[in-house]
mmCIF file of C-alpha atoms in Angstrom:
data_model
loop_
_atom_site.group_PDB
_atom_site.id
_atom_site.type_symbol
_atom_site.label_atom_id
_atom_site.label_comp_id
_atom_site.label_asym_id
_atom_site.label_seq_id
_atom_site.Cartn_x
_atom_site.Cartn_y
_atom_site.Cartn_z
ATOM 1 C CA MET A 1 0.227 0.110 0.171
ATOM 2 C CA SER A 2 1.163 3.470 -0.645
ATOM 3 C CA HIS A 3 0.906 6.002 1.920
ATOM 4 C CA LYS A 4 0.142 9.714 1.523
ATOM 5 C CA LEU A 5 3.037 12.201 2.266
ATOM 6 C CA PRO A 6 2.263 14.222 5.228
ATOM 7 C CA ILE A 7 2.568 17.496 3.330
ATOM 8 C CA SER A 8 -0.791 18.823 1.899
ATOM 9 C CA VAL A 9 -2.267 21.843 0.291
ATOM 10 C CA LEU A 10 -5.451 23.677 1.250
ATOM 11 C CA VAL A 11 -7.047 25.677 -1.715
ATOM 12 C CA VAL A 12 -9.731 28.406 -0.697
ATOM 13 C CA VAL A 13 -11.595 28.791 -3.853
ATOM 14 C CA HIS A 14 -13.688 31.918 -3.999
ATOM 15 C CA THR A 15 -15.015 34.438 -6.258
ATOM 16 C CA VAL A 16 -14.060 38.292 -6.244
ATOM 17 C CA GLN A 17 -17.401 39.041 -4.197
ATOM 18 C CA ARG A 18 -15.678 36.560 -1.729
ATOM 19 C CA GLU A 19 -18.154 33.791 -2.106
ATOM 20 C CA VAL A 20 -16.331 30.488 -1.229
ATOM 21 C CA LEU A 21 -16.838 27.137 -2.712
ATOM 22 C CA LEU A 22 -17.278 24.132 0.140
ATOM 23 C CA MET A 23 -17.756 20.546 -0.498
ATOM 24 C CA GLU A 24 -19.478 17.859 1.586
ATOM 25 C CA ARG A 25 -16.974 14.847 2.410
ATOM 26 C CA ALA A 26 -18.282 11.375 1.033
ATOM 27 C CA LEU A 27 -17.230 9.600 3.793
ATOM 28 C CA ARG A 28 -17.969 11.824 6.681
ATOM 29 C CA PRO A 29 -21.471 13.414 5.964
ATOM 30 C CA GLY A 30 -21.460 16.970 7.569
ATOM 31 C CA TYR A 31 -17.843 17.760 7.230
ATOM 32 C CA TRP A 32 -17.443 20.533 4.637
ATOM 33 C CA GLN A 33 -14.348 21.890 3.390
ATOM 34 C CA SER A 34 -12.376 23.464 0.918
ATOM 35 C CA VAL A 35 -10.091 21.681 -1.759
ATOM 36 C CA THR A 36 -7.472 19.725 0.300
ATOM 37 C CA GLY A 37 -4.891 17.052 -0.937
ATOM 38 C CA SER A 38 -1.433 15.580 -0.219
ATOM 39 C CA LEU A 39 1.577 16.118 -2.360
ATOM 40 C CA ASP A 40 1.779 12.868 -4.672
ATOM 41 C CA THR A 41 5.673 12.870 -4.682
ATOM 42 C CA MET A 42 8.169 14.645 -2.267
ATOM 43 C CA ASP A 43 9.614 16.594 -5.286
ATOM 44 C CA GLU A 44 5.997 17.721 -6.638
ATOM 45 C CA PRO A 45 5.947 21.847 -6.533
ATOM 46 C CA LEU A 46 2.981 23.165 -3.952
ATOM 47 C CA GLU A 47 1.828 25.080 -6.760
ATOM 48 C CA ARG A 48 1.327 22.178 -9.294
ATOM 49 C CA ALA A 49 -0.199 20.041 -6.386
ATOM 50 C CA ALA A 50 -2.767 23.011 -5.703
ATOM 51 C CA LYS A 51 -4.082 23.253 -9.500
ATOM 52 C CA ARG A 52 -4.019 19.355 -9.573
ATOM 53 C CA GLU A 53 -6.279 18.912 -6.477
ATOM 54 C CA VAL A 54 -8.479 21.901 -7.503
ATOM 55 C CA LEU A 55 -8.988 20.124 -11.156
ATOM 56 C CA GLU A 56 -9.446 16.645 -9.669
ATOM 57 C CA GLU A 57 -12.041 17.506 -6.913
ATOM 58 C CA THR A 58 -13.965 20.560 -8.586
ATOM 59 C CA GLY A 59 -13.124 20.296 -12.462
ATOM 60 C CA ILE A 60 -12.114 23.897 -12.359
ATOM 61 C CA ASP A 61 -9.412 24.562 -14.651
ATOM 62 C CA GLY A 62 -8.284 28.309 -14.376
ATOM 63 C CA GLY A 63 -8.720 31.264 -12.162
ATOM 64 C CA ARG A 64 -5.485 33.125 -10.379
ATOM 65 C CA LEU A 65 -4.064 30.979 -7.991
ATOM 66 C CA GLN A 66 -2.108 32.465 -5.106
ATOM 67 C CA ARG A 67 0.082 30.931 -2.608
ATOM 68 C CA TRP A 68 -0.772 32.828 0.834
ATOM 69 C CA ASN A 69 2.595 31.965 2.665
ATOM 70 C CA VAL A 70 0.449 30.439 5.489
ATOM 71 C CA THR A 71 1.579 26.993 6.703
ATOM 72 C CA TYR A 72 -0.557 25.061 9.392
ATOM 73 C CA THR A 73 0.967 22.388 11.133
ATOM 74 C CA PHE A 74 -1.572 19.822 12.968
ATOM 75 C CA GLU A 75 -2.254 16.440 14.347
ATOM 76 C CA ILE A 76 -4.027 14.189 11.761
ATOM 77 C CA TYR A 77 -7.361 12.936 12.925
ATOM 78 C CA LYS A 78 -6.998 9.416 14.096
ATOM 79 C CA GLN A 79 -9.791 7.922 11.919
ATOM 80 C CA TRP A 80 -7.354 9.017 8.769
ATOM 81 C CA ARG A 81 -3.803 8.068 10.164
ATOM 82 C CA ASN A 82 -4.027 4.727 8.538
ATOM 83 C CA ARG A 83 -3.425 6.461 5.125
ATOM 84 C CA PHE A 84 -0.006 7.567 6.076
ATOM 85 C CA ALA A 85 3.217 5.785 6.919
ATOM 86 C CA PRO A 86 3.179 4.155 10.675
ATOM 87 C CA GLY A 87 4.148 6.854 13.139
ATOM 88 C CA VAL A 88 3.129 9.843 11.283
ATOM 89 C CA VAL A 89 0.755 11.842 13.242
ATOM 90 C CA HIS A 90 1.217 15.586 12.183
ATOM 91 C CA ASN A 91 0.552 17.368 8.614
ATOM 92 C CA ARG A 92 1.968 20.507 7.238
ATOM 93 C CA GLU A 93 -0.623 22.287 5.192
ATOM 94 C CA ASN A 94 0.210 24.957 2.794
ATOM 95 C CA VAL A 95 -2.577 27.384 2.074
ATOM 96 C CA PHE A 96 -3.470 28.916 -1.331
ATOM 97 C CA ALA A 97 -6.481 30.649 -2.667
ATOM 98 C CA LEU A 98 -8.075 30.347 -5.960
ATOM 99 C CA GLU A 99 -9.634 33.498 -7.249
ATOM 100 C CA LEU A 100 -12.633 33.461 -9.886
ATOM 101 C CA PRO A 101 -14.533 36.348 -11.570
ATOM 102 C CA ALA A 102 -17.620 34.621 -10.600
ATOM 103 C CA ARG A 103 -19.112 31.175 -9.460
ATOM 104 C CA VAL A 104 -18.385 28.437 -12.100
ATOM 105 C CA PRO A 105 -19.986 25.122 -12.633
ATOM 106 C CA VAL A 106 -18.623 22.409 -10.404
ATOM 107 C CA THR A 107 -18.045 18.886 -11.376
ATOM 108 C CA LEU A 108 -17.207 17.066 -8.121
ATOM 109 C CA ALA A 109 -15.280 13.898 -7.553
ATOM 110 C CA ARG A 110 -17.962 11.467 -6.044
ATOM 111 C CA GLU A 111 -15.604 9.574 -4.353
ATOM 112 C CA GLU A 112 -14.279 12.215 -2.507
ATOM 113 C CA HIS A 113 -17.420 14.696 -2.246
ATOM 114 C CA THR A 114 -21.253 14.455 -2.604
ATOM 115 C CA ALA A 115 -22.276 18.088 -2.243
ATOM 116 C CA PHE A 116 -21.065 21.794 -2.961
ATOM 117 C CA GLU A 117 -22.322 25.178 -2.078
ATOM 118 C CA TRP A 118 -20.934 28.540 -2.661
ATOM 119 C CA LEU A 119 -21.348 30.690 0.563
ATOM 120 C CA PRO A 120 -20.644 34.095 1.712
ATOM 121 C CA TRP A 121 -16.903 33.998 3.359
ATOM 122 C CA ARG A 122 -18.230 34.333 6.910
ATOM 123 C CA GLU A 123 -20.954 31.456 6.728
ATOM 124 C CA ALA A 124 -18.353 29.324 4.628
ATOM 125 C CA ALA A 125 -15.714 29.667 7.573
ATOM 126 C CA ALA A 126 -18.517 28.855 10.270
ATOM 127 C CA LYS A 127 -19.294 25.861 8.211
ATOM 128 C CA CYS A 128 -15.930 24.149 8.120
ATOM 129 C CA PHE A 129 -15.055 21.025 10.098
ATOM 130 C CA SER A 130 -11.344 22.127 10.104
ATOM 131 C CA TRP A 131 -9.882 24.805 12.253
ATOM 132 C CA SER A 132 -7.224 25.414 9.658
ATOM 133 C CA ASN A 133 -9.671 25.659 6.649
ATOM 134 C CA ARG A 134 -11.853 28.127 8.993
ATOM 135 C CA ASP A 135 -9.015 30.474 9.798
ATOM 136 C CA ALA A 136 -7.687 30.329 6.087
ATOM 137 C CA ILE A 137 -11.314 31.196 4.853
ATOM 138 C CA LEU A 138 -11.495 33.958 7.771
ATOM 139 C CA MET A 139 -8.218 35.713 5.942
ATOM 140 C CA LEU A 140 -10.443 36.860 2.987
ATOM 141 C CA GLY A 141 -11.986 39.472 5.143
ATOM 142 C CA GLU A 142 -8.487 40.795 5.751
ATOM 143 C CA PRO A 143 -7.286 44.131 4.162
#
């Protein structure tokens, strides 16, 4: 079995009006999140991983991708640790934003997500199950 790398990207997909795309996890109903995913290889550039995850999870190919130079390190939820090599308990998450001029059609990867919503940024932040996702979305309100 191939293990996930404990280095990931979080991509806050939003419109210029600060409407944020959230998706509900397929295996965890009620868990809403932005685009997330691990690097495929240790040498995969973070920007490439961010674009790849957005395309895989939403079908969105375009927009203005920006790295926010924010990194969170957090403990991996126990129910997901089996995806990583034995002994790995922390993940380093690199935050990006993908700005779109307006809402665009979304094609979900059904094995990962079952629903999506475009929400005003404050509502989206409140709906996220992950503190790092919430905090990243709240940065949209900073000048």
